[in-house]
Short mmCIF file of C-alpha atoms in Angstrom, two decimals:
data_model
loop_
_atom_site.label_atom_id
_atom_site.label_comp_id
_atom_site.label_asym_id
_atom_site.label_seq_id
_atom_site.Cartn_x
_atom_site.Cartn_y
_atom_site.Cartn_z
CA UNK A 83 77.60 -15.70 125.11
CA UNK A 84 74.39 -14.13 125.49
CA UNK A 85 74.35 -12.41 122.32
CA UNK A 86 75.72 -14.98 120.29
CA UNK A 87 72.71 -17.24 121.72
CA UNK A 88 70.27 -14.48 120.80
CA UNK A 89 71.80 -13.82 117.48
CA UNK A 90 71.56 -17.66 116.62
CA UNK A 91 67.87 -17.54 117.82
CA UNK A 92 67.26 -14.59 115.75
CA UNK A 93 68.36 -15.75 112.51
CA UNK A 94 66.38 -19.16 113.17
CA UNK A 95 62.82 -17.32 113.68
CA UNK A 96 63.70 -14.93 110.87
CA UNK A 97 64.35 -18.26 108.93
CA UNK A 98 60.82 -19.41 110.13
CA UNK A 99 59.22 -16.10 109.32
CA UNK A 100 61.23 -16.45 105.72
CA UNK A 101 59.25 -20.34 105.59
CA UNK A 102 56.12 -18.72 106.50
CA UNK A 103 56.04 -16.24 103.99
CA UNK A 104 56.56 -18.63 101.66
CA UNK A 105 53.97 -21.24 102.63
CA UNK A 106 51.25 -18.35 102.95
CA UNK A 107 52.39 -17.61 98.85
CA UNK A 108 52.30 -21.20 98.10
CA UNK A 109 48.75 -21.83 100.25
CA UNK A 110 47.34 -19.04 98.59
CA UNK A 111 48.19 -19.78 95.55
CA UNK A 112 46.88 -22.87 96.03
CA UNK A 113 43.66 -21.66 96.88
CA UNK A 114 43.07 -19.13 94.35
CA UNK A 115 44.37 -22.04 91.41
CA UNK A 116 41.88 -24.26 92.92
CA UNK A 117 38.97 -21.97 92.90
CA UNK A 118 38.97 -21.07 89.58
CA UNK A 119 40.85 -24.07 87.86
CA UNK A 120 39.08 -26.80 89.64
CA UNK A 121 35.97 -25.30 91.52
CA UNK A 122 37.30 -26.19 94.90
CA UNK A 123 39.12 -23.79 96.77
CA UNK A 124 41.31 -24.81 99.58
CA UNK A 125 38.80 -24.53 102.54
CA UNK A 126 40.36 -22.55 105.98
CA UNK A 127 43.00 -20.71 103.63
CA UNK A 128 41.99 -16.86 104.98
CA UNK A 129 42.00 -18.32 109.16
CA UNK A 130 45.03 -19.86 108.72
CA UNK A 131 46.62 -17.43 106.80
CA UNK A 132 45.37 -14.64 108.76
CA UNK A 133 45.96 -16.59 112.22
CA UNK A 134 49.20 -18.35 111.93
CA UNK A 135 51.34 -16.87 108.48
CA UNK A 136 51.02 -13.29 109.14
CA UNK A 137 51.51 -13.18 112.69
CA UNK A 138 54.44 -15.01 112.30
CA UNK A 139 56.11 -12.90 109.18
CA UNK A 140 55.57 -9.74 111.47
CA UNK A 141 56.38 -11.16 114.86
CA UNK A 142 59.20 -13.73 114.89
CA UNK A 143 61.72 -11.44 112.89
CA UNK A 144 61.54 -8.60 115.13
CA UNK A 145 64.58 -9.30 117.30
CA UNK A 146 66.62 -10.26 113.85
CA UNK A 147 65.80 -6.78 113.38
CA UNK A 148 67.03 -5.45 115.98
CA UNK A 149 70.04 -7.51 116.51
CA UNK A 150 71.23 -6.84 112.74
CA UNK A 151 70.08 -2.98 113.35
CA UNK A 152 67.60 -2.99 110.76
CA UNK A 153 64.66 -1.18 111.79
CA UNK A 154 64.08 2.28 109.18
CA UNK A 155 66.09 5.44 110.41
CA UNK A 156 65.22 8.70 109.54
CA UNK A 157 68.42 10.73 109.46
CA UNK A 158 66.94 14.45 109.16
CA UNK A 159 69.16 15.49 111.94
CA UNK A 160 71.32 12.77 112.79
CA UNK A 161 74.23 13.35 110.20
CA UNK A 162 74.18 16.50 111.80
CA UNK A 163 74.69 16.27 115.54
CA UNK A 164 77.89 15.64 117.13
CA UNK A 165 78.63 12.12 118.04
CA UNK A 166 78.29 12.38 121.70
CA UNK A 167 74.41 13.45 120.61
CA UNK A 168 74.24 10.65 118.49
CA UNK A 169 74.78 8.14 121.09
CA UNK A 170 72.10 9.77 122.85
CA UNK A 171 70.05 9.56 120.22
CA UNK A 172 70.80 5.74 119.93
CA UNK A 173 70.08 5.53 123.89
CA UNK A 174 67.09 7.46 123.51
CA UNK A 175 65.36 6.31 120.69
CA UNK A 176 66.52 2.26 122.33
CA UNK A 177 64.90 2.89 125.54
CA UNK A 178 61.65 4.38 123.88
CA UNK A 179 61.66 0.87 121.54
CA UNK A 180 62.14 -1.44 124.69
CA UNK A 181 59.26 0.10 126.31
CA UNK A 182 57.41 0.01 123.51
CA UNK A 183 58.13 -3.75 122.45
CA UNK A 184 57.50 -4.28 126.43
CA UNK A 185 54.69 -3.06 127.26
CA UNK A 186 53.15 -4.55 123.73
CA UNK A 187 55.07 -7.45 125.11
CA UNK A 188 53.23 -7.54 128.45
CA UNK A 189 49.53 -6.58 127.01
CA UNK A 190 49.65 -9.88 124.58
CA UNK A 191 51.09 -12.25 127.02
CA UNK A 192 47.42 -12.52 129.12
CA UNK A 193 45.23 -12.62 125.70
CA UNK A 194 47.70 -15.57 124.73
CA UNK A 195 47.46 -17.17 128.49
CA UNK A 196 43.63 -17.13 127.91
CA UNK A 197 43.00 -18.46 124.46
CA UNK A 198 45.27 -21.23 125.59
CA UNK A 199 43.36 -22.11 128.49
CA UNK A 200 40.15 -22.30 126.31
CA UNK A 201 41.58 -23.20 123.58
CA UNK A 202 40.57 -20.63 120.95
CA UNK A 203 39.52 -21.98 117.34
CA UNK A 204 38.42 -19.79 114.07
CA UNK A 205 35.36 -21.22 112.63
CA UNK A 206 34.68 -20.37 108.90
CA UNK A 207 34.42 -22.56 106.36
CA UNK A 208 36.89 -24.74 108.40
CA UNK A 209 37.95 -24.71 112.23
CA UNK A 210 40.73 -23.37 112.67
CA UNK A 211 42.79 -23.78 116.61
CA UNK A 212 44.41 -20.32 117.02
CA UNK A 213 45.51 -20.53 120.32
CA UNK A 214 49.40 -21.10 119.30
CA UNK A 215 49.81 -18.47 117.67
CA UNK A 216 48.47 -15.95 119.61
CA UNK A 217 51.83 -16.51 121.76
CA UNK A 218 54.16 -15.98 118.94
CA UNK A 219 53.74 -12.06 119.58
CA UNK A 220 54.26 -11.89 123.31
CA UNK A 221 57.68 -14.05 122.51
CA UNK A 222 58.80 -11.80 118.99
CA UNK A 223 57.68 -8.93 120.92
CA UNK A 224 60.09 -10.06 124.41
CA UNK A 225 63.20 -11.37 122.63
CA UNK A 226 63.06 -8.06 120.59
CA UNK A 227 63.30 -6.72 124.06
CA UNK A 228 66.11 -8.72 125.14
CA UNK A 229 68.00 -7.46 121.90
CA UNK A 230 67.68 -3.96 122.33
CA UNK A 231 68.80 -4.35 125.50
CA UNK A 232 72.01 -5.80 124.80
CA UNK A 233 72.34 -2.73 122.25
CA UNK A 234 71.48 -0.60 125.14
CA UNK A 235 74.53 -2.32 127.25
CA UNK A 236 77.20 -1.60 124.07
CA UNK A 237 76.08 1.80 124.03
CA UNK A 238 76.27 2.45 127.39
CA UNK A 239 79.73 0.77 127.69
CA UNK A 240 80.95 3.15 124.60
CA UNK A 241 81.41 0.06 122.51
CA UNK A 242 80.61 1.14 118.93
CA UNK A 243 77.12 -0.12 117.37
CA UNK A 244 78.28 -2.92 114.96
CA UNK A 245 76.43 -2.19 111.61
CA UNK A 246 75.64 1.41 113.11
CA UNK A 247 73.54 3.53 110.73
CA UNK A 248 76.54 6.39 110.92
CA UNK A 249 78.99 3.64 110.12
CA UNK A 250 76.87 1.57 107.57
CA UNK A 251 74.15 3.27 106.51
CA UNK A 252 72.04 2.62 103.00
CA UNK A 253 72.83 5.39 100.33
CA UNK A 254 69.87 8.07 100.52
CA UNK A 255 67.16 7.34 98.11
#
């Protein structure tokens, strides 16, 4: 139930990283047409995109990611091992990713607390509230966590990794 939920939640921020990548092409596109079309470029566009857009494409698909088991692989020694080392490799190289994504997890959370509480803006050539999106990493960053942890429970139960890279990898480049 639990990773159905997560899976559903995943797909739905990837979809809104998927919209946000979109509306940073459109805005900028925007802004570049109307600087040198019309003399008037869309005031804000580099805050906002920088603030809101890019944090977003990076940080709300990370537990999509995980859940679908698409973060890059290097396979230099992988193919290999035997498969009881590849399952430790899995373990391992899970356990070094959730304490990675937590403690990133953990050192954004307070930043995000505090530009809430004075409710950070961007000024440039048009003031720009950041605050909302400084929480979007602490949350990517902590449901990325919650995925790899349910990928550390199937490995430790011996389930096999669905889309596993030894059981559906890409074809070497």
């Amino acid at each position: 139930m639990v990773e159905k939920a997560l899976s559903r939640l995943s797909y739905a921020l990837a979809g809104l990283a998927a919209i946000s990548l979109l509306l940073m092409m459109l805005h900028v596109t925007g802004d570049v047409a109307g600087k040198y079309l019309l003399n008037k470029p869309i005031p804000g566009t580099a805050e906002v995109v920088a603030s809101y857009y890019m944090i977003s494409v990076v940080f709300l698909p990370l537990a999509w990611l995980e859940v679908t088991n698409g973060p890059i692989t290097v396979d230099l020694f992988y193919e290999m091992a035997p498969d009881w080392m590849k399952r430790g490799m899995h373990v391992l190289g899970t356990l070094l990713s959730i304490l990675l994504y937590g403690v990133l997890a953990w050192l954004s959370w307070e930043p995000a607390v505090r530009a809430w509480e004075i409710g950070e803006i961007v000024e440039g050539a048009w003031k720009v509230t950041i605050w909302p999106a400084k929480f979007v990493l602490p949350i990517g960053l902590a449901l990325a966590c919650l995925a790899l942890a349910l990928r550390l429970y199937t490995l430790l139960c011996g389930r096999p990794l669905p889309g596993s890279v030894a059981a559906d990898h890409a074809d070497p480049v």
